[in-house]
Amino acid sequence: MYRRKLRHSRVKNLYKFASAKNHNVLTVESSLEFDACFHFEYSDDVVSYEAQPAGFYYCYEAKTLPYTPDFRLVNSSGSATLVEIKPASIFSKSDVKQRLLAKRQAARVQGLNLILVTDRQIRVKPMLDNLKLLHRYSGLASMTTCHYLVLDVIRKSGVIKVQSVLEKISADEGEVMCSILSLLQLRVIKANLDLETLGRDTTIWC
């Protein structure tokens, strides 16, 4: 086992993702890995996640090679899964497929599962856009009077449109919308983020 230290270079840009779930800032190597962070951050199945976790060695074409997974996810049961992020177009190459199989075999020796996640799973609209919008409100930790008013309306209604919440609360629409989005990112209320772009027509519930 070993750990890589990521450094900027002329051919590779580094991206930083502020994670409230992990209480830290993750450094990743590509914009695709950066976009994957939004899914991990707001997935109920992921309790915590780590970028560039401890690496290991695998055998390929009679050579022993180093490998560092892109992510290590931990679920609610405490079990961990390693993740490799790749564009689907790159994975179509035979060499990449064979290397992944060899890496998976080496991961299994350690009792770990290695999965592949591609851009086709990550860059899905409108889900990714919705997650990015919610992430803008991740720094709003304290509950305001407006938050409680919004919660009261939703709880009494059961299921309600954002537009109806705006109509029922006598407050600045921007403040009410901000409260709704921050409650969504805190997962106090819910919406079908994969079905429609977040807005006035979005259905929300507790």
PDB file of C-alpha atoms in Angstrom:
ATOM      1  CA  MET A   1       0.000   0.000   0.000  1.00  0.00           C
ATOM      2  CA  TYR A   2       1.202   3.523  -0.739  1.00  0.00           C
ATOM      3  CA  ARG A   3      -0.140   7.059  -1.214  1.00  0.00           C
ATOM      4  CA  ARG A   4       0.321   9.412  -4.123  1.00  0.00           C
ATOM      5  CA  LYS A   5       0.839  13.132  -3.694  1.00  0.00           C
ATOM      6  CA  LEU A   6      -0.986  15.107  -6.357  1.00  0.00           C
ATOM      7  CA  ARG A   7       0.876  18.015  -7.914  1.00  0.00           C
ATOM      8  CA  HIS A   8       0.022  20.510 -10.627  1.00  0.00           C
ATOM      9  CA  SER A   9       1.724  19.940 -13.970  1.00  0.00           C
ATOM     10  CA  ARG A  10       1.662  21.357 -17.490  1.00  0.00           C
ATOM     11  CA  VAL A  11      -0.496  18.487 -18.716  1.00  0.00           C
ATOM     12  CA  LYS A  12      -2.825  17.997 -15.752  1.00  0.00           C
ATOM     13  CA  ASN A  13      -5.032  20.404 -13.806  1.00  0.00           C
ATOM     14  CA  LEU A  14      -6.109  19.696 -10.250  1.00  0.00           C
ATOM     15  CA  TYR A  15      -9.606  20.454  -8.966  1.00  0.00           C
ATOM     16  CA  LYS A  16     -10.704  21.054  -5.379  1.00  0.00           C
ATOM     17  CA  PHE A  17     -14.102  20.033  -4.026  1.00  0.00           C
ATOM     18  CA  ALA A  18     -15.354  21.340  -0.669  1.00  0.00           C
ATOM     19  CA  SER A  19     -17.186  18.461   1.012  1.00  0.00           C
ATOM     20  CA  ALA A  20     -19.514  19.114   3.937  1.00  0.00           C
ATOM     21  CA  LYS A  21     -20.090  15.357   4.241  1.00  0.00           C
ATOM     22  CA  ASN A  22     -16.374  14.699   4.800  1.00  0.00           C
ATOM     23  CA  HIS A  23     -15.622  18.010   6.543  1.00  0.00           C
ATOM     24  CA  ASN A  24     -12.653  18.605   4.245  1.00  0.00           C
ATOM     25  CA  VAL A  25     -11.552  19.646   0.771  1.00  0.00           C
ATOM     26  CA  LEU A  26     -10.836  16.885  -1.739  1.00  0.00           C
ATOM     27  CA  THR A  27      -8.249  17.252  -4.503  1.00  0.00           C
ATOM     28  CA  VAL A  28      -9.030  15.404  -7.744  1.00  0.00           C
ATOM     29  CA  GLU A  29      -7.291  15.082 -11.093  1.00  0.00           C
ATOM     30  CA  SER A  30     -10.002  15.793 -13.654  1.00  0.00           C
ATOM     31  CA  SER A  31     -13.237  17.679 -14.203  1.00  0.00           C
ATOM     32  CA  LEU A  32     -15.019  14.312 -14.498  1.00  0.00           C
ATOM     33  CA  GLU A  33     -13.779  13.269 -11.039  1.00  0.00           C
ATOM     34  CA  PHE A  34     -14.861  16.702  -9.773  1.00  0.00           C
ATOM     35  CA  ASP A  35     -18.377  16.150 -11.159  1.00  0.00           C
ATOM     36  CA  ALA A  36     -18.480  12.678  -9.564  1.00  0.00           C
ATOM     37  CA  CYS A  37     -17.996  14.342  -6.162  1.00  0.00           C
ATOM     38  CA  PHE A  38     -21.431  15.983  -6.422  1.00  0.00           C
ATOM     39  CA  HIS A  39     -23.069  12.553  -6.731  1.00  0.00           C
ATOM     40  CA  PHE A  40     -21.121  11.120  -3.781  1.00  0.00           C
ATOM     41  CA  GLU A  41     -21.810  14.214  -1.673  1.00  0.00           C
ATOM     42  CA  TYR A  42     -25.590  13.918  -2.025  1.00  0.00           C
ATOM     43  CA  SER A  43     -26.005  10.140  -2.232  1.00  0.00           C
ATOM     44  CA  ASP A  44     -27.788   8.635   0.773  1.00  0.00           C
ATOM     45  CA  ASP A  45     -25.877   5.402   0.111  1.00  0.00           C
ATOM     46  CA  VAL A  46     -22.473   7.058   0.606  1.00  0.00           C
ATOM     47  CA  VAL A  47     -21.580   7.871   4.217  1.00  0.00           C
ATOM     48  CA  SER A  48     -18.096   9.153   3.392  1.00  0.00           C
ATOM     49  CA  TYR A  49     -15.708   9.199   0.450  1.00  0.00           C
ATOM     50  CA  GLU A  50     -12.023   9.775  -0.087  1.00  0.00           C
ATOM     51  CA  ALA A  51     -10.177  10.921  -3.210  1.00  0.00           C
ATOM     52  CA  GLN A  52      -6.861   9.278  -4.107  1.00  0.00           C
ATOM     53  CA  PRO A  53      -6.963   6.687  -1.292  1.00  0.00           C
ATOM     54  CA  ALA A  54      -4.114   4.303  -0.491  1.00  0.00           C
ATOM     55  CA  GLY A  55      -2.887   2.605  -3.643  1.00  0.00           C
ATOM     56  CA  PHE A  56      -1.727  -0.948  -4.280  1.00  0.00           C
ATOM     57  CA  TYR A  57       0.132  -2.995  -6.871  1.00  0.00           C
ATOM     58  CA  TYR A  58      -1.344  -5.197  -9.584  1.00  0.00           C
ATOM     59  CA  CYS A  59       0.097  -7.575 -12.208  1.00  0.00           C
ATOM     60  CA  TYR A  60      -0.341  -6.885 -15.894  1.00  0.00           C
ATOM     61  CA  GLU A  61       1.589  -8.475 -18.781  1.00  0.00           C
ATOM     62  CA  ALA A  62       4.166  -9.959 -16.401  1.00  0.00           C
ATOM     63  CA  LYS A  63       4.798  -6.572 -14.764  1.00  0.00           C
ATOM     64  CA  THR A  64       4.002  -5.337 -11.270  1.00  0.00           C
ATOM     65  CA  LEU A  65       2.487  -1.871 -11.578  1.00  0.00           C
ATOM     66  CA  PRO A  66       1.289   0.746  -9.054  1.00  0.00           C
ATOM     67  CA  TYR A  67      -2.354   1.800  -8.995  1.00  0.00           C
ATOM     68  CA  THR A  68      -4.256   4.420  -6.998  1.00  0.00           C
ATOM     69  CA  PRO A  69      -8.071   4.324  -7.229  1.00  0.00           C
ATOM     70  CA  ASP A  70      -9.800   7.626  -7.900  1.00  0.00           C
ATOM     71  CA  PHE A  71     -12.110   7.231  -4.886  1.00  0.00           C
ATOM     72  CA  ARG A  72     -12.885   5.047  -1.899  1.00  0.00           C
ATOM     73  CA  LEU A  73     -16.543   5.070  -0.825  1.00  0.00           C
ATOM     74  CA  VAL A  74     -17.909   3.888   2.518  1.00  0.00           C
ATOM     75  CA  ASN A  75     -21.584   2.956   2.806  1.00  0.00           C
ATOM     76  CA  SER A  76     -23.914   2.859   5.809  1.00  0.00           C
ATOM     77  CA  SER A  77     -22.914  -0.721   6.696  1.00  0.00           C
ATOM     78  CA  GLY A  78     -19.265   0.341   6.892  1.00  0.00           C
ATOM     79  CA  SER A  79     -18.089  -1.585   3.837  1.00  0.00           C
ATOM     80  CA  ALA A  80     -15.807   0.161   1.339  1.00  0.00           C
ATOM     81  CA  THR A  81     -15.815   0.231  -2.465  1.00  0.00           C
ATOM     82  CA  LEU A  82     -13.040   1.506  -4.718  1.00  0.00           C
ATOM     83  CA  VAL A  83     -14.013   3.586  -7.742  1.00  0.00           C
ATOM     84  CA  GLU A  84     -12.233   4.272 -11.011  1.00  0.00           C
ATOM     85  CA  ILE A  85     -13.533   7.219 -13.035  1.00  0.00           C
ATOM     86  CA  LYS A  86     -13.101   7.057 -16.805  1.00  0.00           C
ATOM     87  CA  PRO A  87     -14.767   8.510 -19.906  1.00  0.00           C
ATOM     88  CA  ALA A  88     -16.744   5.742 -21.607  1.00  0.00           C
ATOM     89  CA  SER A  89     -14.812   6.370 -24.840  1.00  0.00           C
ATOM     90  CA  ILE A  90     -11.497   5.504 -23.137  1.00  0.00           C
ATOM     91  CA  PHE A  91     -12.894   2.367 -21.524  1.00  0.00           C
ATOM     92  CA  SER A  92     -13.860   1.058 -24.950  1.00  0.00           C
ATOM     93  CA  LYS A  93     -10.164   0.366 -25.583  1.00  0.00           C
ATOM     94  CA  SER A  94      -9.166  -3.275 -25.033  1.00  0.00           C
ATOM     95  CA  ASP A  95      -5.992  -2.375 -23.106  1.00  0.00           C
ATOM     96  CA  VAL A  96      -7.949  -0.273 -20.597  1.00  0.00           C
ATOM     97  CA  LYS A  97     -10.451  -3.095 -20.065  1.00  0.00           C
ATOM     98  CA  GLN A  98      -7.713  -5.651 -19.435  1.00  0.00           C
ATOM     99  CA  ARG A  99      -5.944  -3.352 -16.993  1.00  0.00           C
ATOM    100  CA  LEU A 100      -9.190  -2.806 -15.086  1.00  0.00           C
ATOM    101  CA  LEU A 101      -9.704  -6.561 -14.764  1.00  0.00           C
ATOM    102  CA  ALA A 102      -6.181  -6.930 -13.373  1.00  0.00           C
ATOM    103  CA  LYS A 103      -6.773  -4.074 -10.915  1.00  0.00           C
ATOM    104  CA  ARG A 104     -10.061  -5.647  -9.808  1.00  0.00           C
ATOM    105  CA  GLN A 105      -8.328  -8.933  -9.161  1.00  0.00           C
ATOM    106  CA  ALA A 106      -5.677  -7.225  -7.013  1.00  0.00           C
ATOM    107  CA  ALA A 107      -8.402  -5.305  -5.120  1.00  0.00           C
ATOM    108  CA  ARG A 108     -10.282  -8.536  -4.350  1.00  0.00           C
ATOM    109  CA  VAL A 109      -7.158  -9.930  -2.691  1.00  0.00           C
ATOM    110  CA  GLN A 110      -7.571  -7.069  -0.194  1.00  0.00           C
ATOM    111  CA  GLY A 111     -11.273  -7.829   0.207  1.00  0.00           C
ATOM    112  CA  LEU A 112     -12.322  -4.770  -1.788  1.00  0.00           C
ATOM    113  CA  ASN A 113     -14.562  -4.317  -4.808  1.00  0.00           C
ATOM    114  CA  LEU A 114     -13.401  -2.003  -7.617  1.00  0.00           C
ATOM    115  CA  ILE A 115     -16.092  -0.505  -9.834  1.00  0.00           C
ATOM    116  CA  LEU A 116     -15.938   1.655 -12.947  1.00  0.00           C
ATOM    117  CA  VAL A 117     -18.035   4.832 -13.226  1.00  0.00           C
ATOM    118  CA  THR A 118     -18.108   6.687 -16.546  1.00  0.00           C
ATOM    119  CA  ASP A 119     -19.231  10.088 -17.784  1.00  0.00           C
ATOM    120  CA  ARG A 120     -22.487   8.470 -18.929  1.00  0.00           C
ATOM    121  CA  GLN A 121     -23.388   7.878 -15.283  1.00  0.00           C
ATOM    122  CA  ILE A 122     -21.947  11.140 -13.944  1.00  0.00           C
ATOM    123  CA  ARG A 123     -22.896  13.820 -16.460  1.00  0.00           C
ATOM    124  CA  VAL A 124     -26.602  13.072 -16.475  1.00  0.00           C
ATOM    125  CA  LYS A 125     -29.008  15.981 -16.920  1.00  0.00           C
ATOM    126  CA  PRO A 126     -30.772  17.424 -15.025  1.00  0.00           C
ATOM    127  CA  MET A 127     -29.350  15.541 -12.011  1.00  0.00           C
ATOM    128  CA  LEU A 128     -25.816  16.942 -12.165  1.00  0.00           C
ATOM    129  CA  ASP A 129     -27.017  20.532 -12.660  1.00  0.00           C
ATOM    130  CA  ASN A 130     -29.381  20.154  -9.696  1.00  0.00           C
ATOM    131  CA  LEU A 131     -26.626  18.790  -7.458  1.00  0.00           C
ATOM    132  CA  LYS A 132     -24.319  21.651  -8.428  1.00  0.00           C
ATOM    133  CA  LEU A 133     -27.063  24.158  -7.584  1.00  0.00           C
ATOM    134  CA  LEU A 134     -27.620  22.569  -4.166  1.00  0.00           C
ATOM    135  CA  HIS A 135     -23.903  22.580  -3.450  1.00  0.00           C
ATOM    136  CA  ARG A 136     -23.873  26.379  -3.643  1.00  0.00           C
ATOM    137  CA  TYR A 137     -25.924  26.365  -0.438  1.00  0.00           C
ATOM    138  CA  SER A 138     -23.790  23.851   1.467  1.00  0.00           C
ATOM    139  CA  GLY A 139     -22.215  26.587   3.605  1.00  0.00           C
ATOM    140  CA  LEU A 140     -25.557  27.678   5.067  1.00  0.00           C
ATOM    141  CA  ALA A 141     -25.498  25.719   8.319  1.00  0.00           C
ATOM    142  CA  SER A 142     -27.820  27.687  10.617  1.00  0.00           C
ATOM    143  CA  MET A 143     -31.608  27.494  10.423  1.00  0.00           C
ATOM    144  CA  THR A 144     -33.454  30.801  10.066  1.00  0.00           C
ATOM    145  CA  THR A 145     -37.067  31.777  10.700  1.00  0.00           C
ATOM    146  CA  CYS A 146     -37.706  31.389   6.986  1.00  0.00           C
ATOM    147  CA  HIS A 147     -36.410  27.803   7.067  1.00  0.00           C
ATOM    148  CA  TYR A 148     -38.922  26.921   9.786  1.00  0.00           C
ATOM    149  CA  LEU A 149     -41.758  28.617   7.918  1.00  0.00           C
ATOM    150  CA  VAL A 150     -40.928  26.609   4.791  1.00  0.00           C
ATOM    151  CA  LEU A 151     -40.763  23.375   6.796  1.00  0.00           C
ATOM    152  CA  ASP A 152     -44.108  24.094   8.445  1.00  0.00           C
ATOM    153  CA  VAL A 153     -45.817  24.624   5.073  1.00  0.00           C
ATOM    154  CA  ILE A 154     -44.306  21.436   3.573  1.00  0.00           C
ATOM    155  CA  ARG A 155     -45.144  19.276   6.604  1.00  0.00           C
ATOM    156  CA  LYS A 156     -48.767  20.461   6.617  1.00  0.00           C
ATOM    157  CA  SER A 157     -49.091  19.929   2.862  1.00  0.00           C
ATOM    158  CA  GLY A 158     -47.314  16.573   2.638  1.00  0.00           C
ATOM    159  CA  VAL A 159     -46.330  17.031  -1.013  1.00  0.00           C
ATOM    160  CA  ILE A 160     -46.244  20.495  -2.564  1.00  0.00           C
ATOM    161  CA  LYS A 161     -44.857  22.487  -5.483  1.00  0.00           C
ATOM    162  CA  VAL A 162     -42.168  25.101  -4.850  1.00  0.00           C
ATOM    163  CA  GLN A 163     -44.468  27.712  -6.414  1.00  0.00           C
ATOM    164  CA  SER A 164     -47.167  26.945  -3.835  1.00  0.00           C
ATOM    165  CA  VAL A 165     -44.663  27.348  -0.986  1.00  0.00           C
ATOM    166  CA  LEU A 166     -43.660  30.753  -2.389  1.00  0.00           C
ATOM    167  CA  GLU A 167     -47.325  31.798  -2.512  1.00  0.00           C
ATOM    168  CA  LYS A 168     -48.085  30.659   1.050  1.00  0.00           C
ATOM    169  CA  ILE A 169     -45.200  32.478   2.781  1.00  0.00           C
ATOM    170  CA  SER A 170     -45.245  36.252   3.150  1.00  0.00           C
ATOM    171  CA  ALA A 171     -41.518  36.811   2.754  1.00  0.00           C
ATOM    172  CA  ASP A 172     -39.027  37.788   0.080  1.00  0.00           C
ATOM    173  CA  GLU A 173     -39.188  35.148  -2.687  1.00  0.00           C
ATOM    174  CA  GLY A 174     -35.407  35.028  -2.945  1.00  0.00           C
ATOM    175  CA  GLU A 175     -35.095  34.262   0.764  1.00  0.00           C
ATOM    176  CA  VAL A 176     -37.782  31.566   0.588  1.00  0.00           C
ATOM    177  CA  MET A 177     -36.148  29.965  -2.459  1.00  0.00           C
ATOM    178  CA  CYS A 178     -32.771  30.065  -0.727  1.00  0.00           C
ATOM    179  CA  SER A 179     -34.313  28.337   2.307  1.00  0.00           C
ATOM    180  CA  ILE A 180     -35.858  25.631   0.117  1.00  0.00           C
ATOM    181  CA  LEU A 181     -32.557  24.929  -1.653  1.00  0.00           C
ATOM    182  CA  SER A 182     -30.553  24.844   1.574  1.00  0.00           C
ATOM    183  CA  LEU A 183     -33.087  22.439   3.137  1.00  0.00           C
ATOM    184  CA  LEU A 184     -32.785  20.227   0.061  1.00  0.00           C
ATOM    185  CA  GLN A 185     -29.001  20.117   0.268  1.00  0.00           C
ATOM    186  CA  LEU A 186     -29.253  19.315   3.996  1.00  0.00           C
ATOM    187  CA  ARG A 187     -31.652  16.502   2.993  1.00  0.00           C
ATOM    188  CA  VAL A 188     -34.263  17.774   5.449  1.00  0.00           C
ATOM    189  CA  ILE A 189     -36.692  17.894   2.513  1.00  0.00           C
ATOM    190  CA  LYS A 190     -36.619  15.936  -0.729  1.00  0.00           C
ATOM    191  CA  ALA A 191     -37.272  16.260  -4.466  1.00  0.00           C
ATOM    192  CA  ASN A 192     -36.799  14.061  -7.525  1.00  0.00           C
ATOM    193  CA  LEU A 193     -33.534  15.604  -8.679  1.00  0.00           C
ATOM    194  CA  ASP A 194     -33.174  13.236 -11.617  1.00  0.00           C
ATOM    195  CA  LEU A 195     -36.541  14.089 -13.164  1.00  0.00           C
ATOM    196  CA  GLU A 196     -36.645  17.855 -13.569  1.00  0.00           C
ATOM    197  CA  THR A 197     -34.553  20.982 -13.199  1.00  0.00           C
ATOM    198  CA  LEU A 198     -35.015  22.560  -9.774  1.00  0.00           C
ATOM    199  CA  GLY A 199     -37.391  25.495  -9.981  1.00  0.00           C
ATOM    200  CA  ARG A 200     -40.893  26.726  -9.251  1.00  0.00           C
ATOM    201  CA  ASP A 201     -42.534  23.594 -10.719  1.00  0.00           C
ATOM    202  CA  THR A 202     -40.474  21.186  -8.613  1.00  0.00           C
ATOM    203  CA  THR A 203     -42.428  18.937  -6.226  1.00  0.00           C
ATOM    204  CA  ILE A 204     -40.959  18.761  -2.711  1.00  0.00           C
ATOM    205  CA  TRP A 205     -41.781  16.862   0.484  1.00  0.00           C
ATOM    206  CA  CYS A 206     -40.363  16.029   3.920  1.00  0.00           C
TER     207      CYS A 206
END
